[in-house]
XYZ file of C-alpha atoms in Angstrom:
603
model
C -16.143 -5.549 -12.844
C -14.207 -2.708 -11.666
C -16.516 -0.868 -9.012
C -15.675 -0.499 -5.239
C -12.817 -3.092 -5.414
C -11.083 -0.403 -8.093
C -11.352 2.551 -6.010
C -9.336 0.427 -3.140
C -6.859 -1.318 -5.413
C -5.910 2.252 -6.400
C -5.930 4.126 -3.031
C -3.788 1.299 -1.781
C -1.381 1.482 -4.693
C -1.263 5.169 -4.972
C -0.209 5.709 -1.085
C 3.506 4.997 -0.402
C 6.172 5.292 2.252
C 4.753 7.919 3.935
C 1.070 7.295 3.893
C -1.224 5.104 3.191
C -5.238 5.637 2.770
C -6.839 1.910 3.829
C -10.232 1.539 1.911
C -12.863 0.683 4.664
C -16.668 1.100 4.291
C -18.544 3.206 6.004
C -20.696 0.747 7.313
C -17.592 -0.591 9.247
C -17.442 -0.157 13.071
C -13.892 0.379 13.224
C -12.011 2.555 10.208
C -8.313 3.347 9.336
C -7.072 6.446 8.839
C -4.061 7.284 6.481
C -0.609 7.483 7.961
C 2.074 10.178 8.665
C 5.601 9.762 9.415
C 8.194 6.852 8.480
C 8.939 3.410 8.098
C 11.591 3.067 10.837
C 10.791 1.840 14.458
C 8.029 -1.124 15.604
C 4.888 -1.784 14.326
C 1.919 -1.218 16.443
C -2.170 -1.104 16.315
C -4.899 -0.645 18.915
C -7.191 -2.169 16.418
C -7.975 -6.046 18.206
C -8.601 -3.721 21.348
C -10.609 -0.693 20.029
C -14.457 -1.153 19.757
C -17.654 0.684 18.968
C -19.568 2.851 22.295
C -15.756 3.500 23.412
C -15.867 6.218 25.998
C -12.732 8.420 25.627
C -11.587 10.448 29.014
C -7.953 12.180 27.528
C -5.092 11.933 25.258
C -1.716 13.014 26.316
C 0.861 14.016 23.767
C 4.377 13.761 25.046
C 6.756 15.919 22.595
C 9.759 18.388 22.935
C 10.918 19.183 19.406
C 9.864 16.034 18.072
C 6.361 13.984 19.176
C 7.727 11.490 22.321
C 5.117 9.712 22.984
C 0.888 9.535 22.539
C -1.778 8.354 25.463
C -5.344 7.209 24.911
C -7.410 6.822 27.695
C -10.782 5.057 27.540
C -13.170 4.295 30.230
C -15.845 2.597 29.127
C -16.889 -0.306 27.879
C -13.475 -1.623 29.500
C -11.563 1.017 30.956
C -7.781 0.692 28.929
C -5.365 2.784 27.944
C -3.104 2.912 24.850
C 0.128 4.105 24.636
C 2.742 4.361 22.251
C 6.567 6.114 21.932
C 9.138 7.039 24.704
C 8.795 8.805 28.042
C 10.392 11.782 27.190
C 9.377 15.061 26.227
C 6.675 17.129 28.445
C 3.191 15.853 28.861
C 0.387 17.824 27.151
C -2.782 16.335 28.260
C -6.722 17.225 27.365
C -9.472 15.794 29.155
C -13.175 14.979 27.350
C -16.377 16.197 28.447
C -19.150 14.506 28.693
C -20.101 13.509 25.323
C -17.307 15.137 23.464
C -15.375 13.116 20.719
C -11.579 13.594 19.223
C -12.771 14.164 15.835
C -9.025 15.104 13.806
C -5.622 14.721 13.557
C -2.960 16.975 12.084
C 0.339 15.679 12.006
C 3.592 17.094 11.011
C 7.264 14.933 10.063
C 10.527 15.777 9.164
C 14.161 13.973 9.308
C 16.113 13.442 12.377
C 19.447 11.098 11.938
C 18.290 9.794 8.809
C 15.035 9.018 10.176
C 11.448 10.216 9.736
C 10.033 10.797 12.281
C 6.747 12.570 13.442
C 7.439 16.487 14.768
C 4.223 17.657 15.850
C 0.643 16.446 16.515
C -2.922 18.116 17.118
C -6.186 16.779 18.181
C -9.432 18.620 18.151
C -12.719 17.670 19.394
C -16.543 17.730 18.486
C -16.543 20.498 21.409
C -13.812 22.990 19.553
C -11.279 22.022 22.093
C -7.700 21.302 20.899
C -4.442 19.404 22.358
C -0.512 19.897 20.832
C 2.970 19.150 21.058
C 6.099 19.313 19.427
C 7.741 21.409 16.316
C 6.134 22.135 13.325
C 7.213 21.416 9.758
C 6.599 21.641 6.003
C 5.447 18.277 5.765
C 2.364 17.989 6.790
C -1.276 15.802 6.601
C -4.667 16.143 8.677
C -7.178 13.185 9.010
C -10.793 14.133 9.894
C -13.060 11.284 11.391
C -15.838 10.360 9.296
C -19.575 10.876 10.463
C -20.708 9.233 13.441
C -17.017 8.298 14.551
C -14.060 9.170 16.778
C -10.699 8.515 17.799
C -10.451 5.284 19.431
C -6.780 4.209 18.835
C -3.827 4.405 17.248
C -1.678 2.244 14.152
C 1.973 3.379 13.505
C 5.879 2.476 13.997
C 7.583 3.607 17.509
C 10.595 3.233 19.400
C 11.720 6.147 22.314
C 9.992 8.612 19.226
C 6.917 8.418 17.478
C 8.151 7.418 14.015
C 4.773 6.997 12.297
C 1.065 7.249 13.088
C -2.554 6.857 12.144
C -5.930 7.122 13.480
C -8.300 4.152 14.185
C -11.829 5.891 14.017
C -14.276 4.138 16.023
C -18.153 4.127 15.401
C -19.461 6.383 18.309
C -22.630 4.728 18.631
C -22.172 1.002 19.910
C -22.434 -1.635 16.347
C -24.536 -4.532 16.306
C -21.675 -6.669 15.206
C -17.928 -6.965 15.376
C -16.100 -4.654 13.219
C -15.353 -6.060 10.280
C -12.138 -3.771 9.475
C -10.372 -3.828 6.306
C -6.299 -4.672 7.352
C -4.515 -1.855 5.847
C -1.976 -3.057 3.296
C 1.365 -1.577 3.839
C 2.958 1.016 3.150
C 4.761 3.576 1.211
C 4.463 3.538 0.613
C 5.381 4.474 -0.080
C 7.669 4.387 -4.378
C 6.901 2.052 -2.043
C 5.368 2.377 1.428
C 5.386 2.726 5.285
C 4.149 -0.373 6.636
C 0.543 0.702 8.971
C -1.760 -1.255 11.473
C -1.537 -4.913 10.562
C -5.722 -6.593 10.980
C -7.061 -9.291 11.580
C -5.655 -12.131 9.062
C -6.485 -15.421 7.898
C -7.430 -17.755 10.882
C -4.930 -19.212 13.266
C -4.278 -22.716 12.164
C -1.597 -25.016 13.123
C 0.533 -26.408 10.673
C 4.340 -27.573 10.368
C 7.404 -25.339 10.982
C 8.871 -24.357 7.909
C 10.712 -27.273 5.922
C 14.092 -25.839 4.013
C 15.717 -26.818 1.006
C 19.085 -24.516 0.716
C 20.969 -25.545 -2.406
C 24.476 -24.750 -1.682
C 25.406 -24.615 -5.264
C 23.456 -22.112 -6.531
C 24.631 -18.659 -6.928
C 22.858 -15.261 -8.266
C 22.695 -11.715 -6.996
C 25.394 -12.774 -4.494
C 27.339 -14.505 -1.681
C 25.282 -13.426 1.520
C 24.264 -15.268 3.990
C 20.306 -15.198 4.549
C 18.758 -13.435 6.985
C 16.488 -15.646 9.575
C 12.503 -15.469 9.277
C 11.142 -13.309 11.761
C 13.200 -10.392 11.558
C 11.949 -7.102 12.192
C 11.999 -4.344 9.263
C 13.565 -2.230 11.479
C 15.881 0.311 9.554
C 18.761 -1.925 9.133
C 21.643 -1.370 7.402
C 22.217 -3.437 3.720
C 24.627 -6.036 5.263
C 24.061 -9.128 5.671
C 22.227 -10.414 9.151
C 23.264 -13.988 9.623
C 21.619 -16.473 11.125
C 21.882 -17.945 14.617
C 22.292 -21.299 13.495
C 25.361 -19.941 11.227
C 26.370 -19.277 7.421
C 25.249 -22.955 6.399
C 22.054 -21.401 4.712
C 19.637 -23.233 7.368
C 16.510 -21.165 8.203
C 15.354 -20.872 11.698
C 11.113 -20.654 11.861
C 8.917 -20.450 15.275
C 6.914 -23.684 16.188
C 3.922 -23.718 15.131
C 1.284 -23.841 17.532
C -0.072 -27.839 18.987
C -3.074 -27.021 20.430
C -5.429 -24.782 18.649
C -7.938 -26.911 16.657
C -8.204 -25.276 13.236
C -10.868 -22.297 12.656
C -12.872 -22.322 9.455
C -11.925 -19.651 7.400
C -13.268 -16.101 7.374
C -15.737 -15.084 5.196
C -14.174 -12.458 2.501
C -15.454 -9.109 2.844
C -14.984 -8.208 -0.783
C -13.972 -9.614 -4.421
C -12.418 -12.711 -4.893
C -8.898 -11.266 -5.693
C -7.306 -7.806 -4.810
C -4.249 -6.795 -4.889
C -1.755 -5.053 -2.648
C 0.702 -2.939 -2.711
C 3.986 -3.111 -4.197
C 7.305 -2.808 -3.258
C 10.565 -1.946 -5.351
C 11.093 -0.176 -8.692
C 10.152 0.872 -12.770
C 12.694 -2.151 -13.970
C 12.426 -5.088 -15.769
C 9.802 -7.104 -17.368
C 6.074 -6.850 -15.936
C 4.546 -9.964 -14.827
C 1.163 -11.319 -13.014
C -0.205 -13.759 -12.221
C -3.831 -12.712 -11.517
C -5.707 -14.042 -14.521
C -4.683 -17.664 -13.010
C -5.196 -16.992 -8.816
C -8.772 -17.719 -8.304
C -10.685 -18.100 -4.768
C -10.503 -21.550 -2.873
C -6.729 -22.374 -3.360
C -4.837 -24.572 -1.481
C -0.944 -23.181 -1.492
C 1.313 -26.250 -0.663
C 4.649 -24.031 -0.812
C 6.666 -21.004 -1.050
C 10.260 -21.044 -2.121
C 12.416 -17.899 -2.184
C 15.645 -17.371 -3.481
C 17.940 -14.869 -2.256
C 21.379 -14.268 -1.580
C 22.304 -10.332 -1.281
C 19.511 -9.714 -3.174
C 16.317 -11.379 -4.029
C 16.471 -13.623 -7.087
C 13.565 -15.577 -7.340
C 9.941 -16.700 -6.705
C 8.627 -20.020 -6.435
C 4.450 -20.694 -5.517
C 3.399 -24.028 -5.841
C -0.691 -24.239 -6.203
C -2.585 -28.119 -5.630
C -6.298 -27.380 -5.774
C -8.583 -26.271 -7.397
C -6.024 -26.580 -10.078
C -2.003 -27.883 -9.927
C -0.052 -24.957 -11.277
C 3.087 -23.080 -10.628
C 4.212 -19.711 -10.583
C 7.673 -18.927 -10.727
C 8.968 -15.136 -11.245
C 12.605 -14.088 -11.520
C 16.153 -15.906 -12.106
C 17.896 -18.732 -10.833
C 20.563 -17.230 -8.449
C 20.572 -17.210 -4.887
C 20.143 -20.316 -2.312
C 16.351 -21.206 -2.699
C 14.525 -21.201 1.299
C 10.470 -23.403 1.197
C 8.475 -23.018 3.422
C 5.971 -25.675 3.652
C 2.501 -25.400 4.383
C 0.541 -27.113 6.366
C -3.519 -28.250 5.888
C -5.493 -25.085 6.298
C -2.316 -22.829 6.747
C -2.134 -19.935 4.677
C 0.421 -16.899 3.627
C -1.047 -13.846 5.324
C 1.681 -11.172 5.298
C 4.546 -10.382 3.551
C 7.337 -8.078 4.493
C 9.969 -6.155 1.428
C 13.077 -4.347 1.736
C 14.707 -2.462 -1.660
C 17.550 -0.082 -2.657
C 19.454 0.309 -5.864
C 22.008 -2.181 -7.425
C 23.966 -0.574 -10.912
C 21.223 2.538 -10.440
C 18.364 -0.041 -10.550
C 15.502 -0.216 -7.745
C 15.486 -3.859 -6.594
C 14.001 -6.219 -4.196
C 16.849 -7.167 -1.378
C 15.000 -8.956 1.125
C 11.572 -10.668 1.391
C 9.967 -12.213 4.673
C 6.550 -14.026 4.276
C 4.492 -15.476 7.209
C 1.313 -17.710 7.709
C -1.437 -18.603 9.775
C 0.210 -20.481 12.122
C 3.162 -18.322 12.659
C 5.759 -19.863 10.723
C 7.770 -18.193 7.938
C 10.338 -17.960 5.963
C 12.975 -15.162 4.392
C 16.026 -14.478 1.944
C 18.270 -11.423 1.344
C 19.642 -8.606 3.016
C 17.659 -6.206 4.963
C 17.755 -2.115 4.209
C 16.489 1.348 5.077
C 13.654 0.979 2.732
C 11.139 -0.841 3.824
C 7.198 -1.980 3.710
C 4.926 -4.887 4.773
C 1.242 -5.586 3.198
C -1.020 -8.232 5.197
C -3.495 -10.202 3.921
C -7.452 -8.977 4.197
C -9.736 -10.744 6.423
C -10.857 -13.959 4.637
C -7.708 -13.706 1.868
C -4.318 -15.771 1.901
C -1.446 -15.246 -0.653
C -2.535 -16.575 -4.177
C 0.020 -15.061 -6.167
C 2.180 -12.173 -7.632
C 2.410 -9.307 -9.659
C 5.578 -6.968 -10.719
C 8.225 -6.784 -12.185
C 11.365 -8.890 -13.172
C 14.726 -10.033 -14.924
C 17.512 -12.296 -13.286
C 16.280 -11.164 -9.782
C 12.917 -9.452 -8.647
C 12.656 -5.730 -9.409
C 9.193 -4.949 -8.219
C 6.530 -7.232 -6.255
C 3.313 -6.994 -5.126
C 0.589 -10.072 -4.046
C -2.161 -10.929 -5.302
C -4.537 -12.172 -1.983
C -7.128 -14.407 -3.417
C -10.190 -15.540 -0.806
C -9.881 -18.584 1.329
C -13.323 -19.335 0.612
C -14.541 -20.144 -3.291
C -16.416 -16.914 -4.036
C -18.729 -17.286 -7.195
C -17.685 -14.806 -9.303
C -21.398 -13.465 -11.604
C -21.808 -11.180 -13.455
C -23.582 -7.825 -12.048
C -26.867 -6.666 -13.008
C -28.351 -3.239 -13.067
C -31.859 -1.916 -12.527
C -34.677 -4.242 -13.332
C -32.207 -7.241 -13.860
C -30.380 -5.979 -17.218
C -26.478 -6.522 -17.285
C -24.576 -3.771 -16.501
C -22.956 -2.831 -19.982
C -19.836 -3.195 -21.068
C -17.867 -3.122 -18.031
C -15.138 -5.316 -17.037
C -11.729 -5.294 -14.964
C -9.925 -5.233 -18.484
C -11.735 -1.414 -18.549
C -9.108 -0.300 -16.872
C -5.453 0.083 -16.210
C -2.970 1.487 -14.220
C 0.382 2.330 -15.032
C 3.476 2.031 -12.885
C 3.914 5.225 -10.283
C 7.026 7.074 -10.956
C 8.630 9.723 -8.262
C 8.870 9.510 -4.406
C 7.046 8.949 -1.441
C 6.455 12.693 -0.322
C 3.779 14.930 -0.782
C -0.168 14.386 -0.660
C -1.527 11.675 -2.167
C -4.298 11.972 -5.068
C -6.122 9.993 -7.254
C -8.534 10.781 -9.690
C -10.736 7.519 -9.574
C -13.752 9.662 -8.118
C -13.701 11.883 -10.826
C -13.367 9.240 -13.963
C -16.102 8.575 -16.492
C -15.644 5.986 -19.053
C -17.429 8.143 -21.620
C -15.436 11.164 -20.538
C -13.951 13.037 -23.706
C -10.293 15.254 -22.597
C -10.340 18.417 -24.475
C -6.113 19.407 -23.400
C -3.378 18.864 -20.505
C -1.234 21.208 -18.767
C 1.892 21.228 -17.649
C 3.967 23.899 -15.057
C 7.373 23.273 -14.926
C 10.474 24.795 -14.791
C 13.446 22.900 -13.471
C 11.056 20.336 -12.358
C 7.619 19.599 -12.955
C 5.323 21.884 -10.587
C 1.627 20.895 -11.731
C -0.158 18.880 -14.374
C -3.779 19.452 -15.175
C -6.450 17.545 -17.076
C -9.569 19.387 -18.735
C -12.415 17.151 -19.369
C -14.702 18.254 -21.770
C -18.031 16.010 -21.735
C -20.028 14.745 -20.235
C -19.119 17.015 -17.868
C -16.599 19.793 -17.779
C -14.090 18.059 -14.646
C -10.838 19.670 -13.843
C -8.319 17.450 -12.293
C -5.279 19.533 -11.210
C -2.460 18.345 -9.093
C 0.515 19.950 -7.762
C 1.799 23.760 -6.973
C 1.417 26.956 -8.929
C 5.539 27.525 -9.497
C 6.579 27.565 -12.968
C 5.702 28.093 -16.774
C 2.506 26.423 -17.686
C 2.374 24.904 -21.552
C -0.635 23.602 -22.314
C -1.567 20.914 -25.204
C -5.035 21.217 -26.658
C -7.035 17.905 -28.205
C -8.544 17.822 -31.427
C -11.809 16.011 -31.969
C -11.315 12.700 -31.782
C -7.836 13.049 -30.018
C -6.676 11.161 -26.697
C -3.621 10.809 -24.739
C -1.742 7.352 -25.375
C 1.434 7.605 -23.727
C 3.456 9.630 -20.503
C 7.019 10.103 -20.500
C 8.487 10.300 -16.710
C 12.151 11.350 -15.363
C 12.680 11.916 -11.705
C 15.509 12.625 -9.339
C 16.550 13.968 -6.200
C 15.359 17.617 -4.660
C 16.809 18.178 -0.909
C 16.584 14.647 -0.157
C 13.030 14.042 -1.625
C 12.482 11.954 -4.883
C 10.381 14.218 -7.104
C 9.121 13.955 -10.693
C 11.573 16.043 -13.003
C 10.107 15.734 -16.736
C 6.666 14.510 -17.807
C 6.177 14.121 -21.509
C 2.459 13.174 -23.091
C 1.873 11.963 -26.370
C -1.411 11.653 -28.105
C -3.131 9.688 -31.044
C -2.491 12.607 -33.643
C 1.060 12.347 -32.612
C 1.148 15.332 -31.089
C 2.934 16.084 -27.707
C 3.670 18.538 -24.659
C 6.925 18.264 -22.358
C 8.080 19.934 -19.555
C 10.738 20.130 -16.386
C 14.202 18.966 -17.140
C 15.190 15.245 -17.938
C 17.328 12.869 -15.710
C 19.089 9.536 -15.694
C 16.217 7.242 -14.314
C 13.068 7.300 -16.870
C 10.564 5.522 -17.848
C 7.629 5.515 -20.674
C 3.982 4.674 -19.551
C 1.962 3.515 -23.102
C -1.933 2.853 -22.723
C -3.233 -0.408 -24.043
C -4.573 -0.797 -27.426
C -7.794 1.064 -27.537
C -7.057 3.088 -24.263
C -6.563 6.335 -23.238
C -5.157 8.736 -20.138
C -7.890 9.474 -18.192
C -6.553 10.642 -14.846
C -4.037 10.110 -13.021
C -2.545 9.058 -9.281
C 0.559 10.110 -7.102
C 1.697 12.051 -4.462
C 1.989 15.978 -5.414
C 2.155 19.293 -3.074
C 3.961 22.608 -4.271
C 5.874 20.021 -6.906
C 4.401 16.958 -8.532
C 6.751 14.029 -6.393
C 4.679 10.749 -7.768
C 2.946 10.410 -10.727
C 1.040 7.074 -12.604
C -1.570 7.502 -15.357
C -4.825 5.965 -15.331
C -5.727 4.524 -18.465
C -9.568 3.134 -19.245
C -10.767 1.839 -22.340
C -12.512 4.396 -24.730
C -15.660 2.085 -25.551
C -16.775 1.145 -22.278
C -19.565 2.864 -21.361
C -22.062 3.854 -18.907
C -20.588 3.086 -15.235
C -18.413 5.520 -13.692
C -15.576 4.048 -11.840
C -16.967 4.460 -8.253
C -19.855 3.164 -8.932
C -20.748 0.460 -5.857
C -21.498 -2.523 -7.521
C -19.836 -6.242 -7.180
C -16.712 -7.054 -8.929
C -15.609 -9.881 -10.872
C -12.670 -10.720 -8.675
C -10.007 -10.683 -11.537
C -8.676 -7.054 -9.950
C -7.117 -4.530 -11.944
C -3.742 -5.283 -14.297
C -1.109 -2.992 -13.257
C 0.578 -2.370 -16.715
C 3.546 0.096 -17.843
């Protein structure tokens, strides 16, 4: 069934480059906030240290025009401190009462040699008091801790600069139990994303190093040497990195560990599939292969074929059932990694930029449980990482393809065999009508700037649209949704620059298709043109059109209910969400158990 497991799928789709939202419950003693900055520098996370009952002393900001460097200090239960950037800048420090919590986080991000980085930062605390540094900017985001919580850490990128951060809200009240934190899946980014805190994965199991089977022969998106597993994402240039070992195509992998006896495996914390992120762009053919990943699989290998770009996909499946999944051409030099018993694929890392003015996937780096791993392509500025849940492993793909890999995403399926029943309602009745199938997202169009939205909260499946509106001039400012019944909803994204046109329904009338163009605005991607159609055949346009396009159509028996992206004075990501107009009675974030077969992401 759709349910919670919706309302993450979607916040994790709909957050790119820039930030990312990481769906944790509130029950959790440890909770991710969303991200701000870029996807340049070093991953880092607090998170394995950071614990309920922390007692926070100060937090030092180190900035001069940009943000330097950030300082948590915590004295109690175990007196640590975290920090993160360079040692430049001028130290700004505030020190905690007694009983006085950092309880937000406003952060502000701009360009600097290419790079994003983060400008400014501001904490305030349950007492009123505040701390800043650096230069403000236009680009801006705030993250408030939820109820009962405060700031106990840090997740981000750094280097001598802080390049990109995000709060870890800690439970303020000691938990009974170890947090059982949802890893964020990054990115975006993102449209892709900014990679974020990387959780606890899959258990650490020994198995093998990885076993490689280079065919010298082959050829596809070109003649580039591979780039070794293990490589950072960095923000390195689209050449190709060769390996230590030389141009022969051999892949270098860490040793795996040889003495830590194997851990059973995690209990999953939710569904038994979700899906991450994904990296890349609107090109291609869609493919997924969700309806066959199911809890409980063993993975036996992973082949990838690359050469300058990525060109294939190989996932070979044993148990419960043998089966294959293989997405994209034939090109490139094929790289396996074999797995090991009780070894799994917990993270995987994506680089992408534009071949003949198509988005495509250029690099690919996946690693396990026991720290092997195995990669293909070239590396470039745009990058992202997702990592598996607690409990999940790699059980498959979704995206989009042709002779190489255009978009990609995984499909984490749960270590353990989760038995996947149906939900029941009240006194025992089945819930009606409601399945995964209910409803489906389209592919986001646009860039990785802006706010991120999503209407999820808002959705009803019975929900009637009475019109849409669209401001636009040049490009497209705002789009609104009126919902009619059962309740009158408004769900309005964007600026107020612009003309507004505005399409009204008949009875009867719904919204079957989105038209989207986007392009380049002072070096932000931003939507140019939407276009809706409806049932009646009637329509509503605005902005001006551009070179890179694409249509969105709903299902058979569907129609545009809301929609997700990234918007602020312009509209700079859009996707529609489509759900199916005779499903009934749920709304979409209802809290109830899903059926584990996820969402389809459809264009």
């Amino acid at each position: 069934m759709v349910l919670q497991s919706v309302a993450t799928i979607l916040q994790v789709v709909a957050f790119t480059v820039l930030v990312l939202v990481h769906g944790v419950t509130a029950d959790d003693a440890v909770q991710l906030s969303e991200s701000f900055g870029g996807p340049h520098g070093n991953d880092f996370s607090d998170q394995a240290s950071v614990v309920s009952g922390q007692t926070v002393s100060f937090v030092t900001i180190r900035a001069g025009d940009r943000v330097d460097g950030v300082s948590l200090g915590v004295s109690g239960p175990t007196a640590q401190t975290f920090t993160h950037g360079g040692t430049g800048g001028t130290d700004n420090t505030l020190t905690l009462a007694a009983g006085e919590h950092i309880t937000s986080m406003e952060a502000h991000w701009g360009e600097k040699d290419g790079h994003t980085r983060v400008f400014y930062l501001s904490f305030g605390t349950s007492a009123g008091n505040t701390v800043s540094g650096g230069s403000q900017t236009d680009s801006t985001g705030s993250a408030t801790a939820p109820a009962g919580y405060q700031l106990g850490g840090f997740f981000g990128r750094d280097g001598d600069e802080i390049d990109l951060l995000g709060a870890i809200w800690s439970s303020i009240t000691t938990a009974d139990t170890a947090p059982g934190t949802v890893a964020p899946a990054d990115i975006p980014d993102t449209s892709a994303s900014a990679s974020a805190a990387k959780g606890t994965t899959a258990p650490d199991t020994p198995g093998p190093a990885a076993q490689i089977s280079p065919d010298p022969a082959s050829s596809g998106s070109g003649s580039a040497t591979a780039i070794p597993p293990g490589s950072s994402a960095g923000s390195g240039s689209a050449a190709p990195i060769a390996p230590g070992s030389g141009t022969d195509g051999s892949l270098e992998t860490s040793e795996p560990p040889s003495t830590v006896a194997p851990t059973p495996a995690p209990k999953p914390s939710g569904p038994a599939v979700q899906l991450s992120e994904t990296f890349g762009g609107p090109h291609g053919n869609e493919f997924s292969d969700q309806p066959a990943a199911v809890s409980g699989q063993t993975i036996t290998s992973l082949t990838v074929r690359g050469a300058a770009r990525i060109d294939g996909l190989t996932l070979e499946v044993s148990a419960p059932t043998a089966q294959t999944f293989t997405h994209g051409g034939t090109g490139g030099d094929p790289y396996t990694l074999k797995l090991g018993a009780g070894e799994y694929i917990t993270s995987m890392e994506a680089h992408w930029g534009k071949k003949d003015d198509h988005t495509r996937v250029f690099y690919l780096n996946f690693g396990t449980s026991a720290g092997n791993s195995v990669s293909a392509g070239t590396q470039t500025d745009e990058t992202g990482s997702v990592t598996a849940p607690d409990g999940y492993q790699l059980g498959g793909f979704f995206g989009r393809d042709g002779d190489e890999i255009d978009l990609l995403g995984v499909v984490w399926t749960s270590i353990a065999v989760v038995n996947d029943t149906a939900t029941t309602a009240g006194s025992g009745s089945t819930a009606a009508g409601v399945t995964d199938e209910d409803i489906v997202l389209s592919a986001l169009y646009g860039g990785p700037h802006g706010n991120a939205f999503s209407d999820i909260d808002s959705i009803k499946f019975t929900q009637t649209a009475s019109s849409i509106t669209l401001r636009s001039d040049k490009r497209v400012d705002a789009i609104t949704l009126q919902v009619a019944t059962p309740a009158e909803v408004t769900m309005n994204h964007g600026g107020t620059g612009g003309s507004d046109k505005t399409l009204t329904l008949g009875p009867g009338e719904y919204i079957t298709s989105m038209e989207a163009h986007w392009g380049k605005k002072d070096d932000h991607t931003r939507v140019f043109y939407l276009k809706f159609v409806t049932s009646a055949g009637n329509s509503i346009e605005g902005g001006s059109t551009t070179d890179d396009n694409a249509v969105a159509k709903a299902p058979d028996g569907f129609q545009l209910a809301g929609f997700y992206g990234r918007a602020e004075d312009e509209v700079d990501q859009i996707g529609a969400i489509w759900t199916r107009i005779s499903a009934k009675d749920l709304s979409l974030a209802d809290e109830e158990e899903s059926s584990g077969s996820g969402v389809l992401f459809r264009q």
